[in-house]
Amino acid sequence: MSNILRGSRVKRSSKRANDFISSIGFDSPITKHVVSINMAHMLALVRSKEVTPEVASACLAFLDGLPPDLQLDPSTEDVHHMIEQQAIRAIGMETAGYMNFGKSRNDQVSTAIRMQARSRLLDLAEALTKVQVSLAGQIRKRKTTIMPGYTHLQHAQPVTLAHHLQSHFDAIQRDIGRVTDAYARVNKSPMGAAALAGTSVRVDREYVASLLGFDGLVENAMDAVSSRDFALESTSVAAIAMVDLSRMAEELILWSSTEFGFVELGDEYSATSSIMPQKKNPVVAETVRAKSGTVLGALTGMFAISKSLPNSYNLDLQEVTPHLWKALDDTIESATLMAEMLASARFDEGRLAGSLSSDMSTATELANHLVERYGVPFRQAHAIVGELVRSSVEKGRTLEQNASRNLGEVSKKITGKLLKIDKDDLQSVLDALKTLKLIGSAGGSNPLLVSRLLLRDSKSVEQNKSWIARSRASLDLADERLKKLVRTKDNEVRT
Ligand code: ARG
């Protein structure tokens, strides 16, 4: 297609150079928004009498007649050019020649990216909420399932599986909080900023913003066309969520190994080996783990492109956009699969509890007991129990056996006082589930406390779902109103 929009300033063109600077290959995510923006702008122009009702009707009818799956012409510079060019060809210069009156590709592209980003942020919040629903389902079933809690990947203290999974639930809740915060900053309209300076053409920016479902303006016109911090912020939010998802993925991979044997993932989320017939590989979890790197790479690329750019619009900004789509796509898909995979997970209670046997991870509770019941300063209690653990390992005894035999002697050596511990006391203080029930600090691994937080978790899920539904409904409402105005025959009622 020859280019009517090149105007007269530049004469010669090179196909290679044109292809190089074209964004048409990655404009499809914004195509439908560009159509809506053209509609809203035309409605604003006719409303302020900058164009005649005849011009508006012709342009709006053309835009409304475009197919929803509008094909992008690879020979054009971008979707903005393509639509205007097709309009001029279809309905003529006398009418379509006004479509870009008072607007620029610069305010238009930034607006379109924000429209697509806000919709993908809602998809992201939805996918992350699904992860929470799966986690909550497992938490409910695993309130008293005991397992080792780790620090440094070494057995630290017993915990419940529910408590462990709830840690991930809470992290995801913060991810969703970041999505909602970012959404509020993304959902502002640049339209009416024109190229960078605003315009003498009468366009009511507030009107255009409301037609497009925005919650206010990016006020300063230069800021409106040149800033992409909303894209950096959205991708940062995605990258942090990916870090959280990758940590869960890593645990599922480790836990489904023969050594741990804590969990078996659904077959749908596993693959076998082409040579070793016995293998069940956690390939979906591995891919989530890897994609966290991909998303971080996208973010790094976007930061590098954006930094040090002088005001206002520079074509460099065009290169930021595909990273945004890729990062959001990967994160949404990762979260969706993580939700399904978690729901499919079958935990092995025997293996989880069994791996606590003779690991001495209740030692902290024994030390606490010596402080509370026998008045030993904690540092000395720590030393007594440490000594008992060391000699247990040396002599191949359990901590319980060793403590019942040697506590007296060891305590005498360390504190100068001979401690005698009741056998029953010792037993209950070294029993994992019993020690968990002693935990009273908020957020601790006591099944009772976890249950209490589970009520809060259910509320969070409901709030997240209702925020997503409300936000989507308000975007849908704006879109319906826009399309209705476009289809109104009498231009006078188009207010
Ligand atoms: N295709 C561009 C983008 O995605 C918008 C066009 C702005 N180009 C220009 N020469 N002002 O950012």
Coordinates of C-alpha atoms and ligand atoms in Angstrom, one line a residue:
M1 CA 0.0 0.0 0.0
S2 CA 1.5 3.4 -0.9
N3 CA 1.6 5.7 2.0
I4 CA -0.7 8.7 1.8
L5 CA 0.3 9.8 5.3
R6 CA 3.9 10.4 4.5
G7 CA 3.0 14.0 3.6
S8 CA 5.6 16.0 1.7
R9 CA 8.5 16.5 4.1
V10 CA 10.4 13.3 3.4
K11 CA 10.6 12.2 -0.2
R12 CA 12.5 9.0 -0.5
S13 CA 11.9 5.8 1.6
S14 CA 13.6 2.5 2.1
K15 CA 11.7 -0.7 2.6
R16 CA 14.3 -2.0 5.0
A17 CA 14.3 1.2 7.0
N18 CA 10.5 1.2 7.1
D19 CA 10.3 -2.4 8.3
F20 CA 12.9 -1.6 10.9
I21 CA 11.0 1.2 12.5
S22 CA 7.5 -0.3 12.1
S23 CA 5.6 -1.5 15.1
I24 CA 2.9 -3.2 13.1
G25 CA 4.3 -6.6 14.0
F26 CA 3.4 -6.0 17.7
D27 CA 0.5 -3.6 17.4
S28 CA -2.2 -6.3 17.6
P29 CA -2.8 -6.0 21.4
I30 CA -3.8 -2.4 21.0
T31 CA -5.7 -2.5 17.7
K32 CA -9.2 -2.5 19.1
H33 CA -8.3 0.3 21.5
V34 CA -7.0 2.4 18.7
V35 CA -10.4 2.1 17.0
S36 CA -12.2 3.1 20.2
I37 CA -9.9 6.0 20.7
N38 CA -10.5 7.2 17.2
M39 CA -14.3 7.0 17.9
A40 CA -14.0 8.9 21.2
H41 CA -11.9 11.6 19.6
M42 CA -14.3 12.1 16.7
L43 CA -17.2 12.3 19.2
A44 CA -15.4 15.0 21.0
L45 CA -14.6 16.9 17.8
V46 CA -18.3 16.9 16.7
R47 CA -19.5 17.8 20.2
S48 CA -17.3 20.9 20.2
K49 CA -18.2 21.7 16.6
E50 CA -14.7 21.3 15.3
V51 CA -16.0 18.9 12.6
T52 CA -19.4 18.8 10.9
P53 CA -21.9 16.1 11.8
E54 CA -21.5 14.7 8.3
V55 CA -17.7 14.3 8.8
A56 CA -18.3 12.7 12.2
S57 CA -21.0 10.3 10.9
A58 CA -18.9 9.1 8.0
C59 CA -15.8 8.5 10.2
L60 CA -17.8 6.9 13.0
A61 CA -19.6 4.6 10.5
F62 CA -16.3 3.6 9.0
L63 CA -14.7 2.9 12.4
D64 CA -17.8 1.0 13.6
G65 CA -17.7 -1.1 10.4
L66 CA -14.1 -2.4 11.0
P67 CA -14.0 -6.1 11.8
P68 CA -13.2 -7.0 15.4
D69 CA -10.3 -9.1 14.1
L70 CA -8.9 -6.3 11.9
Q71 CA -5.9 -7.7 10.1
L72 CA -2.7 -5.6 10.3
D73 CA -1.1 -4.6 7.1
P74 CA 2.6 -5.4 7.4
S75 CA 3.6 -2.8 4.9
T76 CA 2.4 0.1 7.2
E77 CA 4.3 1.9 9.8
D78 CA 1.9 1.2 12.6
V79 CA -1.8 0.5 13.4
H80 CA -2.4 4.2 13.8
H81 CA -1.3 5.0 10.3
M82 CA -3.0 1.9 8.9
I83 CA -6.4 2.8 10.2
E84 CA -6.3 6.4 9.1
Q85 CA -5.0 5.4 5.7
Q86 CA -7.7 2.8 5.3
A87 CA -10.3 5.3 6.3
I88 CA -9.1 7.8 3.7
R89 CA -9.2 5.1 1.0
A90 CA -12.6 3.9 2.1
I91 CA -14.6 7.1 2.7
G92 CA -12.4 9.7 1.2
M93 CA -10.2 12.6 2.2
E94 CA -13.2 15.0 2.7
T95 CA -14.3 13.2 5.8
A96 CA -11.5 10.8 6.9
G97 CA -9.0 13.7 6.5
Y98 CA -10.3 15.0 9.8
M99 CA -9.7 11.9 11.9
N100 CA -6.4 13.0 13.2
F101 CA -7.4 16.7 13.7
G102 CA -6.2 17.6 17.2
K103 CA -4.6 14.3 18.1
S104 CA -1.3 12.6 17.5
R105 CA 0.0 9.1 17.4
N106 CA 1.9 10.0 20.5
D107 CA -1.1 10.6 22.8
Q108 CA -3.0 7.8 21.0
V109 CA -0.4 5.1 21.5
S110 CA 0.1 5.9 25.1
T111 CA -3.6 5.8 25.6
A112 CA -4.0 2.5 23.8
I113 CA -1.2 0.9 25.8
R114 CA -2.8 2.0 29.0
M115 CA -6.2 0.6 27.9
Q116 CA -4.6 -2.8 27.1
A117 CA -2.4 -2.8 30.2
R118 CA -5.3 -2.1 32.5
S119 CA -7.3 -5.0 31.0
R120 CA -4.3 -7.3 31.4
L121 CA -3.8 -6.2 35.0
L122 CA -7.3 -7.3 35.7
D123 CA -6.5 -10.7 34.1
L124 CA -3.4 -10.9 36.2
A125 CA -5.3 -10.1 39.4
E126 CA -7.8 -12.8 38.4
A127 CA -5.1 -15.4 37.8
L128 CA -3.3 -14.6 41.0
T129 CA -6.7 -14.9 42.9
K130 CA -7.0 -18.4 41.4
V131 CA -3.6 -19.3 42.9
Q132 CA -5.0 -18.1 46.3
V133 CA -8.1 -20.2 45.9
S134 CA -6.0 -23.3 45.2
L135 CA -3.8 -22.6 48.2
A136 CA -6.7 -22.0 50.5
G137 CA -8.2 -25.3 49.4
Q138 CA -5.0 -27.2 50.3
I139 CA -4.6 -25.2 53.6
R140 CA -8.1 -26.2 54.7
K141 CA -7.2 -29.9 54.2
R142 CA -3.8 -29.7 55.9
K143 CA -4.3 -27.8 59.1
T144 CA -2.7 -30.5 61.3
T145 CA -0.3 -32.0 58.7
I146 CA 3.1 -31.6 60.3
M147 CA 6.3 -31.3 58.4
P148 CA 9.8 -29.8 58.8
G149 CA 10.0 -26.0 58.6
Y150 CA 13.3 -25.0 57.0
T151 CA 15.8 -22.2 57.2
H152 CA 19.0 -22.5 55.1
L153 CA 17.2 -25.6 53.7
Q154 CA 18.0 -27.4 56.9
H155 CA 15.3 -28.6 59.3
A156 CA 14.6 -25.8 61.6
Q157 CA 11.3 -26.2 63.5
P158 CA 8.2 -28.3 62.9
V159 CA 5.4 -26.5 61.1
T160 CA 2.1 -27.5 59.6
L161 CA 1.8 -27.7 55.8
A162 CA -1.1 -25.3 56.1
H163 CA 1.2 -22.7 57.8
H164 CA 3.7 -23.2 55.0
L165 CA 1.2 -22.8 52.3
Q166 CA -0.4 -19.8 54.0
S167 CA 3.0 -18.0 53.7
H168 CA 2.6 -18.2 49.9
F169 CA -1.0 -17.1 50.1
D170 CA 0.0 -13.9 51.9
A171 CA 2.7 -13.1 49.4
I172 CA 0.2 -13.5 46.6
Q173 CA -2.2 -11.2 48.4
R174 CA 0.5 -8.5 48.4
D175 CA 1.1 -9.1 44.7
I176 CA -2.6 -8.5 44.1
G177 CA -2.4 -5.4 46.2
R178 CA 0.4 -4.1 43.9
V179 CA -1.8 -4.9 40.9
T180 CA -4.6 -2.7 42.3
D181 CA -2.2 0.1 43.2
A182 CA -0.6 0.0 39.7
Y183 CA -4.1 -0.1 38.1
A184 CA -5.0 3.2 39.6
R185 CA -2.0 4.9 38.0
V186 CA -2.4 3.1 34.7
N187 CA -6.0 4.0 34.3
K188 CA -5.5 7.7 33.4
S189 CA -6.0 9.2 29.9
P190 CA -3.3 10.9 27.9
M191 CA -5.7 11.8 25.1
G192 CA -5.8 15.5 24.2
A193 CA -2.1 15.8 24.9
A194 CA -1.7 15.6 21.1
A195 CA 2.0 15.4 20.1
L196 CA 3.4 17.0 23.3
A197 CA 2.1 20.5 23.7
G198 CA -1.7 20.0 23.8
T199 CA -3.8 21.5 21.0
S200 CA -5.7 24.6 19.9
V201 CA -8.3 22.2 18.6
R202 CA -11.2 22.1 21.0
V203 CA -11.1 18.6 22.5
D204 CA -12.6 18.1 25.9
R205 CA -10.1 15.8 27.5
E206 CA -12.4 14.8 30.4
Y207 CA -15.1 13.8 27.9
V208 CA -12.7 11.6 25.9
A209 CA -11.3 10.1 29.1
S210 CA -14.8 9.2 30.4
L211 CA -15.8 7.7 27.0
L212 CA -12.8 5.4 27.2
G213 CA -13.4 4.4 30.8
F214 CA -10.5 6.2 32.3
D215 CA -10.5 7.5 35.8
G216 CA -9.0 10.9 35.1
L217 CA -6.2 12.4 33.0
V218 CA -2.5 12.3 32.7
E219 CA -2.6 16.1 33.0
N220 CA 0.7 17.5 31.7
A221 CA 0.7 16.9 28.0
M222 CA 4.5 16.2 27.7
D223 CA 4.3 13.8 30.6
A224 CA 1.3 12.2 28.9
V225 CA 3.1 11.3 25.8
S226 CA 6.6 10.6 27.1
S227 CA 6.1 8.7 30.3
R228 CA 6.1 4.9 30.4
D229 CA 6.6 4.5 34.1
F230 CA 3.1 3.0 34.1
A231 CA 4.5 0.2 31.9
L232 CA 7.6 -0.2 34.1
E233 CA 5.4 -0.3 37.2
S234 CA 3.0 -2.9 35.7
T235 CA 6.0 -5.1 34.6
S236 CA 7.6 -4.6 38.0
V237 CA 4.4 -5.9 39.6
A238 CA 4.5 -8.8 37.3
A239 CA 8.1 -9.5 38.0
I240 CA 7.6 -9.5 41.7
A241 CA 4.6 -11.9 41.3
M242 CA 6.8 -14.1 39.2
V243 CA 9.4 -14.2 41.9
D244 CA 6.7 -15.4 44.3
L245 CA 5.4 -18.0 41.8
S246 CA 9.0 -19.2 41.1
R247 CA 9.6 -19.8 44.8
M248 CA 6.4 -22.0 44.9
A249 CA 7.5 -23.7 41.7
E250 CA 10.9 -24.4 43.2
E251 CA 9.4 -26.1 46.3
L252 CA 7.1 -28.2 44.2
I253 CA 10.1 -29.3 42.1
L254 CA 12.1 -30.2 45.2
W255 CA 9.2 -31.7 47.0
S256 CA 8.3 -34.0 44.2
S257 CA 11.9 -35.4 44.0
T258 CA 12.5 -38.9 45.4
E259 CA 14.6 -37.5 48.2
F260 CA 11.7 -35.4 49.6
G261 CA 8.7 -37.3 48.3
F262 CA 6.4 -34.8 49.9
V263 CA 4.1 -34.2 46.9
E264 CA 2.9 -35.7 43.7
L265 CA 1.7 -33.3 41.0
G266 CA -1.1 -34.1 38.6
D267 CA 0.0 -36.0 35.4
E268 CA -1.3 -33.1 33.3
Y269 CA 1.5 -30.9 34.8
S270 CA 4.2 -33.4 34.3
A271 CA 6.0 -35.0 31.4
T272 CA 8.0 -38.2 31.0
S273 CA 11.4 -38.8 29.6
S274 CA 12.0 -39.9 26.0
I275 CA 14.5 -42.5 27.2
M276 CA 13.8 -43.2 30.9
P277 CA 10.4 -44.7 31.1
Q278 CA 10.0 -44.4 34.8
K279 CA 10.4 -40.6 34.9
K280 CA 7.7 -38.1 35.9
N281 CA 9.2 -34.6 35.4
P282 CA 7.6 -31.5 37.0
V283 CA 7.9 -29.6 33.7
V284 CA 5.2 -27.0 34.3
A285 CA 6.8 -26.0 37.6
E286 CA 10.2 -25.8 35.9
T287 CA 8.8 -23.5 33.2
V288 CA 7.2 -21.2 35.7
R289 CA 10.6 -21.1 37.5
A290 CA 12.3 -20.2 34.2
K291 CA 9.7 -17.6 33.1
S292 CA 10.4 -15.6 36.2
G293 CA 13.8 -15.0 34.6
T294 CA 12.2 -14.1 31.3
V295 CA 9.9 -11.5 32.9
L296 CA 12.8 -10.0 34.8
G297 CA 14.6 -9.8 31.5
A298 CA 11.7 -8.0 30.0
L299 CA 11.7 -5.5 32.9
T300 CA 15.4 -5.0 32.6
G301 CA 15.1 -4.3 28.9
M302 CA 12.3 -1.8 29.5
F303 CA 14.3 0.0 32.1
A304 CA 17.3 0.2 29.9
I305 CA 15.4 1.6 27.0
S306 CA 13.5 4.2 29.1
K307 CA 16.4 5.5 31.1
S308 CA 17.9 8.9 30.1
L309 CA 15.4 9.6 27.3
P310 CA 15.0 13.3 26.9
N311 CA 11.5 14.7 26.7
S312 CA 9.1 14.0 25.2
Y313 CA 8.1 11.3 22.7
N314 CA 11.0 9.3 21.2
L315 CA 10.6 6.3 19.0
D316 CA 12.6 4.4 21.6
L317 CA 9.4 4.2 23.5
Q318 CA 7.9 2.0 20.9
E319 CA 10.5 -0.7 21.8
V320 CA 9.3 -0.8 25.4
T321 CA 5.8 -2.0 24.5
P322 CA 6.3 -5.6 23.4
H323 CA 8.2 -6.3 26.6
L324 CA 5.2 -5.2 28.5
W325 CA 2.9 -7.6 26.7
K326 CA 5.3 -10.5 26.9
A327 CA 5.8 -10.0 30.7
L328 CA 2.1 -9.8 31.4
D329 CA 1.3 -12.8 29.1
D330 CA 3.9 -15.0 30.8
T331 CA 2.9 -13.9 34.3
I332 CA -0.8 -14.5 33.7
E333 CA -0.1 -17.9 32.1
S334 CA 2.3 -18.9 34.9
A335 CA -0.2 -18.0 37.6
T336 CA -3.1 -19.7 35.8
L337 CA -1.0 -22.9 35.5
M338 CA 0.3 -22.6 39.1
A339 CA -3.3 -22.5 40.3
E340 CA -4.3 -25.6 38.4
M341 CA -1.1 -27.5 39.4
L342 CA -1.5 -26.6 43.1
A343 CA -5.1 -27.9 43.0
S344 CA -3.8 -31.2 41.5
A345 CA -1.1 -31.7 44.1
R346 CA -1.4 -34.7 46.4
F347 CA 0.6 -34.3 49.6
D348 CA 2.0 -37.4 51.4
E349 CA 1.3 -36.9 55.1
G350 CA 3.4 -39.9 56.0
R351 CA 6.5 -38.6 54.3
L352 CA 6.0 -35.1 55.6
A353 CA 5.6 -36.2 59.2
G354 CA 8.1 -39.0 58.8
S355 CA 10.9 -36.7 57.8
L356 CA 10.6 -35.0 61.2
S357 CA 11.5 -38.2 63.0
S358 CA 14.8 -37.9 64.9
D359 CA 15.5 -34.6 63.3
M360 CA 15.6 -32.9 66.7
S361 CA 13.8 -29.9 65.3
T362 CA 11.7 -29.6 68.6
A363 CA 15.0 -28.6 70.4
T364 CA 13.9 -25.0 70.5
E365 CA 10.8 -25.9 72.4
L366 CA 12.9 -27.9 74.9
A367 CA 15.1 -24.9 75.5
N368 CA 12.0 -22.7 75.9
H369 CA 10.6 -25.2 78.4
L370 CA 13.8 -25.1 80.5
V371 CA 13.4 -21.3 80.7
E372 CA 9.8 -21.3 81.6
R373 CA 9.6 -24.2 84.0
Y374 CA 13.1 -24.2 85.5
G375 CA 14.1 -20.6 85.4
V376 CA 17.2 -21.1 83.4
P377 CA 18.3 -18.1 81.4
F378 CA 17.6 -18.7 77.7
R379 CA 21.2 -18.5 76.6
Q380 CA 22.1 -21.3 79.1
A381 CA 19.1 -23.3 78.1
H382 CA 20.2 -23.0 74.5
A383 CA 23.7 -24.3 75.5
I384 CA 22.3 -27.2 77.5
V385 CA 20.0 -28.4 74.6
G386 CA 22.8 -27.8 72.1
E387 CA 25.1 -30.1 74.1
L388 CA 22.4 -32.7 74.4
V389 CA 21.8 -32.6 70.6
R390 CA 25.5 -32.9 69.9
S391 CA 25.9 -35.9 72.1
S392 CA 22.7 -37.5 70.7
V393 CA 24.2 -37.3 67.3
E394 CA 27.5 -38.8 68.5
K395 CA 25.9 -41.6 70.4
G396 CA 23.2 -42.3 67.9
R397 CA 20.4 -41.7 70.3
T398 CA 17.2 -39.7 70.0
L399 CA 17.1 -36.4 71.8
E400 CA 14.4 -37.7 74.1
Q401 CA 16.5 -40.7 75.2
N402 CA 19.6 -38.6 75.6
A403 CA 17.8 -35.8 77.5
S404 CA 16.1 -38.1 79.9
R405 CA 19.5 -39.7 80.7
N406 CA 21.9 -36.7 80.6
L407 CA 20.0 -33.5 81.2
G408 CA 21.0 -33.5 84.9
E409 CA 24.6 -33.9 84.2
V410 CA 24.7 -31.4 81.3
S411 CA 22.7 -28.8 83.2
K412 CA 25.0 -29.1 86.2
K413 CA 28.0 -28.5 84.0
I414 CA 26.5 -25.4 82.3
T415 CA 24.5 -23.7 85.1
G416 CA 25.9 -25.3 88.2
K417 CA 22.4 -26.5 89.0
L418 CA 21.1 -30.0 88.6
L419 CA 17.8 -30.0 86.6
K420 CA 15.4 -32.9 86.7
I421 CA 12.8 -33.0 84.0
D422 CA 9.6 -35.0 84.3
K423 CA 9.4 -37.8 81.7
D424 CA 5.9 -36.8 80.5
D425 CA 6.9 -33.1 80.2
L426 CA 9.9 -34.1 78.1
Q427 CA 7.8 -36.2 75.8
S428 CA 5.2 -33.6 75.2
V429 CA 7.7 -30.8 74.7
L430 CA 9.5 -32.9 72.1
D431 CA 6.2 -33.9 70.2
A432 CA 5.9 -31.8 67.1
L433 CA 2.2 -31.3 67.0
K434 CA 2.0 -30.6 70.7
T435 CA 4.7 -28.0 70.5
L436 CA 2.8 -26.3 67.7
K437 CA -0.2 -26.0 69.8
L438 CA 1.8 -24.1 72.4
I439 CA 2.6 -21.4 69.9
G440 CA 0.6 -18.3 70.7
S441 CA 2.3 -15.5 68.7
A442 CA 0.1 -14.2 65.9
G443 CA 0.8 -15.7 62.6
G444 CA 2.6 -18.7 64.1
S445 CA 2.3 -22.3 63.1
N446 CA -0.4 -23.3 65.6
P447 CA -3.3 -24.9 63.7
L448 CA -5.7 -22.7 65.6
L449 CA -4.0 -19.5 64.5
V450 CA -3.7 -20.8 60.9
S451 CA -7.5 -21.4 60.9
R452 CA -8.2 -18.0 62.2
L453 CA -6.1 -16.5 59.3
L454 CA -7.9 -18.7 56.9
L455 CA -11.1 -16.7 57.6
R456 CA -9.2 -13.6 56.7
D457 CA -7.9 -15.3 53.6
S458 CA -11.4 -16.1 52.4
K459 CA -12.4 -12.5 52.9
S460 CA -9.4 -11.4 50.8
V461 CA -10.3 -13.7 48.0
E462 CA -13.9 -12.3 48.0
Q463 CA -12.6 -8.7 48.0
N464 CA -10.2 -9.4 45.2
K465 CA -12.9 -11.0 43.1
S466 CA -15.3 -8.1 43.7
W467 CA -12.7 -5.5 42.8
I468 CA -11.9 -7.3 39.5
A469 CA -15.6 -7.6 38.7
R470 CA -16.3 -4.0 39.5
S471 CA -13.4 -2.7 37.5
R472 CA -14.3 -4.9 34.5
A473 CA -17.9 -3.8 34.7
S474 CA -17.0 -0.1 34.7
L475 CA -14.8 -0.7 31.6
D476 CA -17.6 -2.6 29.9
L477 CA -20.1 0.1 30.7
A478 CA -17.9 2.8 29.2
D479 CA -17.4 0.7 26.1
E480 CA -21.1 0.1 25.7
R481 CA -21.8 3.8 26.1
L482 CA -19.1 4.7 23.5
K483 CA -20.5 2.2 21.0
K484 CA -24.1 3.5 21.6
L485 CA -23.0 7.1 21.0
V486 CA -21.2 6.0 17.8
R487 CA -24.4 4.4 16.6
T488 CA -26.6 7.3 17.5
K489 CA -27.9 8.8 14.2
D490 CA -28.8 12.2 15.5
N491 CA -25.5 13.9 16.2
E492 CA -27.1 16.5 18.5
V493 CA -27.8 13.8 21.1
R494 CA -24.2 12.7 21.1
T495 CA -23.3 14.3 24.5
Ligands
ARG1 N1 4.1 3.2 16.7 C1 4.5 4.1 17.7 C2 4.6 3.5 19.1 O1 4.2 2.4 19.2 C3 3.6 5.3 17.8 C4 4.0 6.3 16.7 C5 4.7 7.4 17.2 N2 5.5 7.8 16.1 C6 5.9 9.1 15.8 N3 6.6 9.3 14.8 N4 5.5 10.1 16.5 O2 5.1 4.1 20.0

